[in-house]
Amino acid sequence: MDYFLSEEQQMIVDIAKQITDERIIPSRAELDEKNEFPRQILNEMAQADLFGVPIPEEYGGFGGGCLDIVLTLEQFGRGCLGVGTAFAANFLGVYPIIIAGSDEMKQKYLPDVASGKRFGAFGLTEANAGSDASGIQTTAVLDGDEWVLNGTKQWITNGGEAQIYSIVAITDRSRGPRGASLFVVEDGDPGFSYGVKEKKMGIRASSTTELIFKDCRIPKDRLIGRKGTGFITVMKTLDLSRPGIAALGVGVAQGALDEAVRYAKQRNQFGKPIIAFQAVQHMLADMAMGIESARALVYSAAKHIQEHPKKMTKASAMCKAYATDVAMKVTTDAVQVMGGYGYMCEYPVEKMMRDAKILQIYEGTNQIQRNVIGQELNKEYL
Ligand code: COS
């Protein structure tokens, strides 16, 4: 379907599509098998200026909106969710600086992110703080001109690969969510180290590690925004980032449909290609309808977020939950259409199905998204 993209948006799609077809798709199986971080591909994305898409122009980027990043991530998701996740999590890491950082902080970090010189990551989750984001235990205490951080973050995407980490820590436990603050911790800061690299069901090209803070000392000016505003900035960050996860879902679903249709056209059983059987046609039709409706919702939500940055929450949660549920269903059905071949590692759909599962879990489970939508509806109707 034609979404009447602008010339600039079409250009972004074309560049991301080229990198996906020429660089990501040919190497995705090997990256997955070796659990290898796609450093070289990310460098090429940087050379193509794609790291500058959502960075404001005054800090070296293009000043693109939510739809621009969504279009990029849709393409990368079509190629490999591991690579797409690494790219998306970089922005999750720097959105807090864009949303709440001072001008000096933006000057210090954003141009390097836009050029791909430095890479970001986001540290919220802990062993006992997943869906309950305000339940974090990591602390930050001001000691003279330095903050001292103690605690452990878990399952952090881009851990060990990023240079800039946005970390949420408690600065006043008595104030609940109002007692959390956000900090920039840099790779190499004293007292900051990485735990083991996790082994995962899917998205194996992305790195997932613990971040360990043991009397980690950082300068006072690494506080992002004001003390006590960390939780609200985290919520805004997730509102801004979730459409990108939805776009990864649209992308992987499209990739799976492409494989399933091609296969159904050339696989002969009972004397004809299996696409001639209505049972298969109906499955492919449902997959195509799911993808197109998810794409329409994600693009509309992204445009809404660009125009109404103070009213992001419901649109963001809706597109994240819907598109990633579609991704799980479509990738599973692609395996079904391809039967035994679909289950084998030599075809890409088994990886797509393994990869898609995380989309329903990370950046807030789809159950949490439904809670958020319900709460927003409750506020809207008097
Ligand atoms: N934008 C701005 N402010 C928001 C907000 C949003 N989207 N969502 C909540 N807030 C504000 C609330 O208005 C409230 O402010 P006041 O104290 O002024 O009333 C404050 O934040 C606390 O909100 P709430 O009481 O709703 O917080 P909860 O602890 O109940 O948590 C959920 C709310 C469940 C939505 C939150 O914890 C969440 O998003 N969890 C999922 C976390 C997640 O995505 N984890 C994945 C890891 S990151 S990759």
XYZ file of N, CA and C and ligand atoms in Angstrom, residues 92 122-125 129-135 155 157 177-178 231-239 242 310 312-313 361-365 368-369 371-372 375-376 379, ligand 1:
172
model
N 17.346 4.089 22.396
C 16.724 3.994 23.723
C 17.688 4.575 24.756
N 20.639 1.492 27.506
C 19.684 1.986 28.508
C 19.641 1.011 29.678
N 19.895 1.480 30.878
C 19.939 0.597 32.043
C 18.826 0.887 33.026
N 17.711 0.151 32.873
C 16.589 0.264 33.818
C 16.416 -1.063 34.570
N 16.287 -2.151 33.820
C 15.878 -3.448 34.389
C 16.878 -3.981 35.418
N 13.225 -5.865 39.275
C 12.481 -4.719 38.727
C 12.411 -4.878 37.213
N 11.341 -5.536 36.758
C 11.116 -5.726 35.325
C 9.911 -4.902 34.925
N 8.718 -5.530 34.973
C 7.481 -4.777 34.701
C 7.297 -3.663 35.734
N 7.683 -3.964 36.975
C 7.569 -2.963 38.050
C 8.809 -2.062 38.014
N 8.772 -1.122 37.057
C 9.968 -0.317 36.786
C 10.385 0.540 37.974
N 9.434 0.884 38.851
C 9.808 1.761 39.963
C 10.397 0.960 41.134
N 10.523 -0.375 40.961
C 11.039 -1.201 42.059
C 12.547 -1.356 42.053
N 20.136 -7.829 31.941
C 19.604 -7.963 30.577
C 19.693 -6.657 29.799
N 20.588 -4.504 26.824
C 20.936 -4.600 25.405
C 22.064 -3.624 25.090
N 8.359 6.557 43.011
C 8.825 6.848 41.653
C 9.473 8.237 41.555
N 9.099 9.150 42.435
C 9.692 10.506 42.420
C 11.091 10.535 43.037
N 12.123 8.737 36.776
C 11.060 7.796 36.402
C 10.197 8.369 35.273
N 9.868 9.647 35.381
C 9.022 10.280 34.353
C 9.784 10.285 33.014
N 11.082 10.601 33.063
C 11.869 10.596 31.818
C 11.946 9.188 31.240
N 12.056 8.187 32.113
C 12.065 6.788 31.641
C 10.750 6.481 30.926
N 9.639 6.891 31.505
C 8.332 6.613 30.889
C 8.218 7.307 29.527
N 8.705 8.554 29.460
C 8.660 9.278 28.175
C 9.582 8.612 27.150
N 10.743 8.156 27.620
C 11.703 7.461 26.748
C 11.058 6.225 26.134
N 10.394 5.444 26.989
C 9.754 4.216 26.494
C 8.604 4.556 25.540
N 7.867 5.618 25.835
C 6.788 6.046 24.918
C 7.352 6.349 23.528
N 8.969 2.756 21.902
C 8.148 1.563 21.614
C 7.651 1.480 20.173
N 3.162 15.418 23.736
C 2.700 15.298 25.134
C 1.611 14.235 25.268
N 1.781 10.851 23.909
C 2.376 9.715 23.211
C 1.859 8.376 23.727
N 1.508 8.343 25.022
C 1.447 7.073 25.751
C 0.544 6.014 25.126
N 8.018 -9.135 24.760
C 8.508 -9.092 26.150
C 9.256 -7.797 26.467
N 10.253 -7.442 25.595
C 11.094 -6.305 26.028
C 10.432 -4.939 25.762
N 11.030 -3.920 26.339
C 10.463 -2.543 26.362
C 9.020 -2.536 26.886
N 8.754 -3.423 27.838
C 7.432 -3.513 28.455
C 6.650 -4.636 27.807
N 6.259 -5.648 28.599
C 5.524 -6.786 28.025
C 4.218 -6.286 27.398
N 1.730 -5.417 29.962
C 1.903 -4.055 30.515
C 1.348 -3.023 29.530
N 1.564 -3.242 28.212
C 1.027 -2.265 27.226
C -0.498 -2.187 27.357
N -2.244 -2.805 30.034
C -2.533 -2.056 31.273
C -2.479 -0.552 30.993
N -1.414 -0.153 30.270
C -1.220 1.277 29.989
C -2.400 1.804 29.152
N -5.407 2.127 31.343
C -5.323 3.292 32.249
C -5.588 4.591 31.494
N -5.091 4.675 30.268
C -5.315 5.887 29.467
C -6.799 6.028 29.116
N -8.641 7.390 31.959
C -8.471 8.854 32.151
C -9.316 9.626 31.138
N 4.647 9.686 30.644
C 4.833 10.595 31.622
N 4.624 10.304 32.923
C 4.203 9.068 33.236
C 3.986 8.061 32.267
C 4.231 8.422 30.913
N 4.056 7.532 29.938
N 3.588 6.927 32.871
C 3.537 7.196 34.190
N 3.910 8.479 34.407
C 3.964 9.179 35.689
C 2.620 9.119 36.391
O 1.785 10.173 35.997
C 3.039 9.243 37.839
O 3.330 10.598 38.125
P 2.769 11.315 39.461
O 3.588 10.724 40.554
O 2.983 12.742 39.232
O 1.317 10.913 39.542
C 4.360 8.482 37.906
O 4.852 8.474 36.567
C 4.187 7.064 38.393
O 3.262 6.430 37.534
P 2.503 5.086 37.931
O 1.933 5.218 39.299
O 1.581 4.730 36.807
O 3.730 4.054 37.991
P 3.750 2.503 38.231
O 4.863 2.228 39.171
O 2.386 1.986 38.544
O 4.242 1.896 36.806
C 4.084 1.099 34.546
C 3.617 2.113 35.622
C 3.660 -0.331 34.843
C 3.408 1.568 33.273
C 5.625 1.185 34.404
O 6.256 0.644 35.528
C 6.140 0.480 33.156
O 6.130 1.027 32.051
N 6.632 -0.760 33.326
C 7.267 -1.472 32.234
C 8.733 -1.139 32.240
C 9.405 -1.614 31.028
O 9.039 -1.276 29.912
N 10.447 -2.412 31.241
C 11.194 -2.915 30.152
C 12.625 -2.646 30.381
S 13.213 -1.275 29.589
S 13.922 -2.082 27.962
